[in-house]
Amino acid sequence: MANDASTVFDLVILGGGSGGYAAALRAAQLGLDVALIEKNKLGGTCLHNGCIPTKALLHAGEIADQARESAQFGVKATFEGIDIAGVHKYKDEVVAGLYKGLQGLVASRKVTYVAGEGRLSSPTSVDVNGQRYTGRHILLATGSVPKSLPGLAIDGDRVISSDHALVLDRVPKSAVVLGGGVIGVEFASAWKSFGTDVTIVEALPHLVPVEDENSSKLLERAFRKRGINFSLGSRFSGVEYTADGVRVSLENGKTFEAELLLVAVGRGPVSQGLGYEEAGVALDRGYVLVDEYLQTNVPTISAVGDLIPTLQLAHVGFAEGILVAERLAGLKIVPIDYDGVPRVTYCHPEVASVGITEAKAKELYGADKVVTLKYNLAGNGKSKILKTAGEIKLVQVRDGAVVGVHLVGDRMGEQVGEAQLIYNWEALPAEVAQLIHAHPTQSEALGEAHLALAGKPLHSHD
Ligand SMILES: Cc1cc2nc3c(=O)[nH]c(=O)nc-3n(C[C@H](O)[C@H](O)[C@H](O)COP(=O)(O)OP(=O)(O)OC[C@H]3O[C@@H](n4cnc5c(N)ncnc54)[C@H](O)[C@@H]3O)c2cc1C
């Protein structure tokens, strides 16, 4: 649809990342007239600077590890090194293929795609390149960018963000990764596989600190075994340049020298200077505030994705975008249960979870009402074949449903789909125990864990 003074879209979306484009696709499918405004590349962070390119790097790292470890499987292969240009070529091809597909999809749904930087000009309009796009409703989906710490300047050379790390033209000999959350441990893992000497600095007492403590401890054990160094529980105090790299200091007096410092301390919302405040949209520390239906305090404006203070995950952005589209189309919607969103950290080994941690369950239900069960992957045939260590931990409300599933081990991210059904359908252990799992698969470990929790363990001790 051409835009002129008389055109009023049903929905004008600012930002074409996971949240924005999902809303556009679903709204168009439901018959709404949609304009989607994107200043950079359709697909946003996830496709171009996040999920997809990092997972390609991690996969290249996995191949490198397999080549190094091939003798354990009786296979003669030699690891000669990383051809970083080749790794980028592979990664970029994956991204380019998906990008092309996404562009085709948006065009096929007859979404009006507007290339350019937009600014909210009123509660019902966005200005782009001197033109005004008016909508019955506006969706803000401008996402997030890497954050730093006060006084820590990211120079893109020796002190870098994940954006720089994704296009680095070499494998660093050594690196300090500031932040032991998802992004930090994923880069640490990939770099270690490529041959970098890595040290992670995390101020909190554990790596992946939002996960169940058991998962963090298992990851720490696995990283120690892989030779990934980490310092926990002490905060960063400063960085200085050395002759050939950086020296990173912590508040506890420790220092670490490396070729570069990757700052992975989180991402902040993109909301400044975009007219949000002028239009009356309530913000908190830069995040746009929304209700459970993702509507802001301005009735014609909704917001989704990394811009709002919910889980910063691509699939959360998709779900939120779909929710807004369906609400505007008049469909019956239910608010998102954010505990029911699966979370995967794709390091080696993987950490995955859905539902709540043991600590949170105890807080919610009382310590005496919470039952946990751990199933070691050592008893799982497929995990043994893969030579991966790890555990499944279940958190159950006594005599009730499973409220948390926590997985650690290679490829366990692929098991989170079943775990998600278990949590979201409020399954009882006995109901899951009744389901037959294929042998030998890693999914069997989930079945075995539930058999044990239901009081009838098969391949595990009572
Ligand atoms: C290194 C890394 C790895 C990640 N890995 C995963 C993962 O494995 N799984 C997962 O689920 N999530 C992952 N994420 C998080 C995921 O990428 C984000 O949660 C997701 O991209 C958020 O989507 P969004 O639409 O809110 O924002 P974005 O994807 O950031 O999209 C916002 C878009 O808005 C555009 N924009 C901003 N301002 C304007 C303007 N004024 N005018 C026009 N356009 C504008 C931007 O150009 C951008 O394209 C990762 C993130 C990073 C950084």
Short mmCIF file of C-alpha atoms in Angstrom, two decimals, residues 70-358:
data_model
loop_
_atom_site.label_atom_id
_atom_site.label_comp_id
_atom_site.label_asym_id
_atom_site.label_seq_id
_atom_site.Cartn_x
_atom_site.Cartn_y
_atom_site.Cartn_z
CA SER A 70 38.47 -37.52 17.43
CA ALA A 71 40.98 -40.12 18.61
CA GLN A 72 38.73 -40.88 21.60
CA PHE A 73 36.20 -42.17 19.11
CA GLY A 74 38.75 -44.12 17.11
CA VAL A 75 38.73 -41.61 14.29
CA LYS A 76 42.00 -40.32 12.88
CA ALA A 77 41.72 -36.59 12.26
CA THR A 78 44.13 -33.78 12.91
CA PHE A 79 43.20 -30.33 14.01
CA GLU A 80 45.33 -27.90 12.07
CA GLY A 81 43.79 -24.67 13.27
CA ILE A 82 41.04 -22.17 12.66
CA ASP A 83 40.69 -20.38 9.33
CA ILE A 84 38.80 -17.42 10.73
CA ALA A 85 37.93 -16.09 7.26
CA GLY A 86 36.38 -19.48 6.53
CA VAL A 87 34.45 -19.40 9.80
CA HIS A 88 33.07 -15.95 8.95
CA LYS A 89 32.19 -17.09 5.44
CA TYR A 90 30.19 -20.01 6.84
CA LYS A 91 28.53 -17.82 9.48
CA ASP A 92 27.72 -15.08 6.98
CA GLU A 93 26.22 -17.57 4.54
CA VAL A 94 23.88 -18.85 7.23
CA VAL A 95 22.83 -15.29 8.09
CA ALA A 96 22.48 -14.26 4.43
CA GLY A 97 20.25 -17.23 3.63
CA LEU A 98 17.93 -16.50 6.53
CA TYR A 99 17.94 -12.77 5.77
CA LYS A 100 16.87 -13.41 2.19
CA GLY A 101 14.12 -15.73 3.35
CA LEU A 102 12.85 -13.20 5.87
CA GLN A 103 12.80 -10.37 3.33
CA GLY A 104 10.78 -12.59 0.98
CA LEU A 105 8.39 -13.51 3.77
CA VAL A 106 7.71 -9.90 4.76
CA ALA A 107 7.16 -8.95 1.11
CA SER A 108 4.85 -11.92 0.56
CA ARG A 109 2.62 -10.85 3.45
CA LYS A 110 2.20 -7.43 1.84
CA VAL A 111 3.73 -5.53 4.72
CA THR A 112 4.79 -1.99 3.72
CA TYR A 113 8.50 -2.04 4.47
CA VAL A 114 10.08 1.35 5.09
CA ALA A 115 13.87 1.60 5.15
CA GLY A 116 15.02 4.45 7.34
CA GLU A 117 15.39 5.79 10.83
CA GLY A 118 12.04 6.55 12.45
CA ARG A 119 11.03 8.85 15.24
CA LEU A 120 7.73 8.81 17.10
CA SER A 121 6.08 12.13 16.23
CA SER A 122 2.76 11.66 18.08
CA PRO A 123 0.84 8.82 19.78
CA THR A 124 -0.31 7.74 16.30
CA SER A 125 2.55 8.57 13.94
CA VAL A 126 6.19 7.95 13.12
CA ASP A 127 8.31 10.20 10.92
CA VAL A 128 10.86 8.62 8.58
CA ASN A 129 12.95 10.39 5.98
CA GLY A 130 10.70 13.46 6.15
CA GLN A 131 7.55 11.42 5.64
CA ARG A 132 4.85 10.76 8.23
CA TYR A 133 3.42 7.27 8.72
CA THR A 134 0.16 7.35 10.62
CA GLY A 135 -1.35 4.35 12.34
CA ARG A 136 -4.39 3.53 14.40
CA HIS A 137 -1.82 1.90 16.58
CA ILE A 138 1.95 2.13 17.02
CA LEU A 139 4.29 -0.65 18.12
CA LEU A 140 7.67 0.30 19.54
CA ALA A 141 10.23 -2.45 18.92
CA THR A 142 13.56 -0.65 18.76
CA GLY A 143 15.41 -3.34 20.72
CA SER A 144 18.66 -3.01 22.59
CA VAL A 145 22.40 -2.38 22.20
CA PRO A 146 25.42 -3.57 24.21
CA LYS A 147 25.90 -1.82 27.54
CA SER A 148 29.11 -0.99 29.29
CA LEU A 149 30.04 0.01 32.83
CA PRO A 150 30.55 3.59 34.01
CA GLY A 151 34.01 4.73 32.90
CA LEU A 152 34.60 1.69 30.70
CA ALA A 153 34.88 2.86 27.10
CA ILE A 154 34.40 0.31 24.33
CA ASP A 155 36.97 1.24 21.68
CA GLY A 156 36.13 -1.57 19.27
CA ASP A 157 39.77 -2.63 19.17
CA ARG A 158 41.11 -3.85 22.50
CA VAL A 159 37.93 -3.31 24.48
CA ILE A 160 35.12 -4.74 22.43
CA SER A 161 31.42 -5.61 22.56
CA SER A 162 29.70 -8.70 21.18
CA ASP A 163 29.10 -6.77 17.93
CA HIS A 164 32.87 -6.44 17.43
CA ALA A 165 33.58 -9.99 18.61
CA LEU A 166 31.31 -11.35 15.89
CA VAL A 167 33.40 -9.82 13.13
CA LEU A 168 36.85 -10.11 14.70
CA ASP A 169 39.33 -10.91 11.95
CA ARG A 170 41.50 -13.16 14.09
CA VAL A 171 41.33 -15.69 16.88
CA PRO A 172 42.62 -13.77 19.90
CA LYS A 173 45.49 -15.46 21.73
CA SER A 174 43.93 -14.46 25.00
CA ALA A 175 40.80 -12.67 26.15
CA VAL A 176 39.14 -11.47 29.31
CA VAL A 177 35.35 -11.70 29.13
CA LEU A 178 33.63 -9.29 31.47
CA GLY A 179 30.31 -10.85 32.44
CA GLY A 180 29.48 -14.50 33.01
CA GLY A 181 25.92 -14.32 31.71
CA VAL A 182 24.66 -15.95 28.54
CA ILE A 183 26.56 -13.82 26.01
CA GLY A 184 29.80 -13.91 28.02
CA VAL A 185 29.91 -17.68 28.49
CA GLU A 186 28.93 -18.34 24.88
CA PHE A 187 31.85 -16.27 23.54
CA ALA A 188 34.19 -17.74 26.16
CA SER A 189 33.17 -21.21 25.05
CA ALA A 190 33.54 -20.54 21.32
CA TRP A 191 36.90 -18.80 21.74
CA LYS A 192 38.24 -21.60 23.93
CA SER A 193 37.27 -24.07 21.23
CA PHE A 194 39.15 -21.89 18.71
CA GLY A 195 42.26 -21.94 20.93
CA THR A 196 42.02 -18.68 22.91
CA ASP A 197 43.16 -18.54 26.51
CA VAL A 198 39.98 -17.20 28.15
CA THR A 199 39.23 -15.73 31.57
CA ILE A 200 35.68 -14.78 32.55
CA VAL A 201 35.14 -12.14 35.23
CA GLU A 202 31.75 -12.27 36.94
CA ALA A 203 30.81 -10.05 39.90
CA LEU A 204 28.13 -12.43 41.18
CA PRO A 205 29.05 -15.69 42.90
CA HIS A 206 28.29 -17.88 39.84
CA LEU A 207 28.45 -18.13 36.07
CA VAL A 208 25.00 -17.93 34.39
CA PRO A 209 23.77 -16.49 37.70
CA VAL A 210 20.07 -16.46 36.85
CA GLU A 211 20.05 -20.23 36.37
CA ASP A 212 19.45 -22.78 39.14
CA GLU A 213 22.62 -22.87 41.25
CA ASN A 214 23.12 -26.53 40.39
CA SER A 215 23.34 -25.70 36.68
CA SER A 216 25.84 -22.92 37.38
CA LYS A 217 28.02 -25.27 39.42
CA LEU A 218 27.91 -27.96 36.74
CA LEU A 219 28.89 -25.42 34.09
CA GLU A 220 31.72 -24.13 36.26
CA ARG A 221 33.01 -27.70 36.70
CA ALA A 222 32.83 -28.32 32.96
CA PHE A 223 34.54 -25.01 32.12
CA ARG A 224 37.30 -25.74 34.66
CA LYS A 225 37.84 -29.08 32.92
CA ARG A 226 38.03 -27.33 29.56
CA GLY A 227 40.62 -24.90 30.90
CA ILE A 228 38.33 -21.86 30.78
CA ASN A 229 39.40 -19.65 33.68
CA PHE A 230 36.95 -17.59 35.65
CA SER A 231 36.90 -15.26 38.60
CA LEU A 232 33.65 -15.07 40.55
CA GLY A 233 32.34 -12.71 43.21
CA SER A 234 34.58 -9.73 42.61
CA ARG A 235 33.75 -6.65 40.60
CA PHE A 236 35.68 -5.11 37.76
CA SER A 237 37.53 -1.97 38.82
CA GLY A 238 39.39 -0.82 35.72
CA VAL A 239 41.22 -1.56 32.50
CA GLU A 240 44.46 -0.13 31.18
CA TYR A 241 46.24 -0.62 27.89
CA THR A 242 49.51 -2.54 27.91
CA ALA A 243 52.08 -2.73 25.11
CA ASP A 244 50.12 -5.43 23.32
CA GLY A 245 46.75 -5.68 24.99
CA VAL A 246 44.90 -4.86 28.19
CA ARG A 247 45.30 -5.30 31.92
CA VAL A 248 41.98 -5.77 33.70
CA SER A 249 41.78 -5.10 37.44
CA LEU A 250 39.20 -6.29 39.92
CA GLU A 251 38.12 -4.78 43.23
CA ASN A 252 39.75 -7.68 45.08
CA GLY A 253 43.14 -6.58 43.70
CA LYS A 254 43.50 -9.36 41.10
CA THR A 255 44.63 -8.42 37.60
CA PHE A 256 44.39 -10.28 34.31
CA GLU A 257 46.34 -9.48 31.15
CA ALA A 258 45.03 -10.38 27.73
CA GLU A 259 45.01 -9.37 24.08
CA LEU A 260 41.50 -7.98 24.46
CA LEU A 261 38.59 -7.41 26.78
CA LEU A 262 35.09 -8.41 25.72
CA VAL A 263 32.48 -6.41 27.61
CA ALA A 264 29.41 -8.62 28.02
CA VAL A 265 27.63 -6.97 30.93
CA GLY A 266 24.21 -6.88 29.33
CA ARG A 267 22.22 -4.86 26.86
CA GLY A 268 20.35 -1.62 27.32
CA PRO A 269 17.12 -0.50 25.60
CA VAL A 270 17.17 1.78 22.53
CA SER A 271 14.71 4.48 23.56
CA GLN A 272 16.58 7.76 23.77
CA GLY A 273 15.92 10.58 21.33
CA LEU A 274 13.13 8.72 19.57
CA GLY A 275 10.25 10.89 20.75
CA TYR A 276 8.95 8.34 23.24
CA GLU A 277 8.98 10.64 26.25
CA GLU A 278 7.56 13.54 24.25
CA ALA A 279 4.61 11.34 23.26
CA GLY A 280 4.00 10.66 26.96
CA VAL A 281 5.28 7.06 27.05
CA ALA A 282 6.37 6.05 30.55
CA LEU A 283 9.96 4.77 30.79
CA ASP A 284 11.99 3.26 33.58
CA ARG A 285 15.79 3.37 33.21
CA GLY A 286 15.21 3.62 29.47
CA TYR A 287 12.89 0.59 29.29
CA VAL A 288 9.39 1.24 27.98
CA LEU A 289 6.86 0.18 30.58
CA VAL A 290 3.92 -1.97 29.49
CA ASP A 291 1.05 -3.86 31.10
CA GLU A 292 0.58 -7.62 30.74
CA TYR A 293 -1.00 -7.03 27.33
CA LEU A 294 2.11 -5.09 26.29
CA GLN A 295 0.29 -1.79 26.06
CA THR A 296 2.06 1.34 27.29
CA ASN A 297 0.37 4.04 29.35
CA VAL A 298 -0.50 5.69 26.00
CA PRO A 299 -3.44 3.60 24.73
CA THR A 300 -2.41 3.74 21.06
CA ILE A 301 1.16 2.60 21.75
CA SER A 302 2.43 -0.90 22.56
CA ALA A 303 5.98 -2.11 22.99
CA VAL A 304 7.75 -5.47 22.74
CA GLY A 305 11.12 -7.19 22.80
CA ASP A 306 14.36 -6.04 24.39
CA LEU A 307 12.91 -2.54 24.71
CA ILE A 308 10.66 -3.63 27.58
CA PRO A 309 11.87 -5.11 30.87
CA THR A 310 11.07 -8.77 30.09
CA LEU A 311 13.48 -11.60 29.19
CA GLN A 312 15.82 -10.46 26.42
CA LEU A 313 15.31 -13.41 24.10
CA ALA A 314 14.36 -13.58 20.44
CA HIS A 315 11.52 -16.03 21.02
CA VAL A 316 10.14 -13.73 23.71
CA GLY A 317 10.19 -10.93 21.13
CA PHE A 318 8.34 -13.19 18.66
CA ALA A 319 5.71 -14.12 21.25
CA GLU A 320 5.23 -10.54 22.37
CA GLY A 321 4.93 -9.31 18.77
CA ILE A 322 2.32 -11.99 18.02
CA LEU A 323 0.40 -11.10 21.19
CA VAL A 324 0.15 -7.44 20.20
CA ALA A 325 -0.91 -8.28 16.64
CA GLU A 326 -3.63 -10.64 17.89
CA ARG A 327 -4.86 -8.14 20.47
CA LEU A 328 -5.15 -5.42 17.82
CA ALA A 329 -6.97 -7.80 15.51
CA GLY A 330 -9.50 -8.43 18.28
CA LEU A 331 -8.47 -12.03 19.05
CA LYS A 332 -8.74 -13.42 22.56
CA ILE A 333 -5.27 -13.37 24.10
CA VAL A 334 -3.67 -14.50 27.31
CA PRO A 335 -0.72 -12.79 28.95
CA ILE A 336 2.66 -14.51 28.64
CA ASP A 337 3.90 -16.64 31.55
CA TYR A 338 7.55 -15.63 31.41
CA ASP A 339 8.58 -18.51 33.68
CA GLY A 340 7.29 -20.81 30.96
CA VAL A 341 9.72 -19.44 28.38
CA PRO A 342 12.56 -21.87 27.62
CA ARG A 343 16.06 -20.48 28.08
CA VAL A 344 19.15 -21.96 26.46
CA THR A 345 22.80 -21.01 26.80
CA TYR A 346 24.59 -22.62 23.88
CA CYS A 347 28.04 -23.04 25.38
CA HIS A 348 29.81 -26.40 25.60
CA PRO A 349 28.18 -27.96 27.57
CA GLU A 350 24.76 -26.39 27.05
CA VAL A 351 22.64 -25.07 29.89
CA ALA A 352 18.87 -25.05 29.41
CA SER A 353 15.92 -24.46 31.66
CA VAL A 354 12.24 -23.74 31.91
CA GLY A 355 10.12 -22.92 34.92
CA ILE A 356 11.58 -21.78 38.20
CA THR A 357 14.72 -22.54 40.18
CA GLU A 358 14.73 -24.53 43.41
#
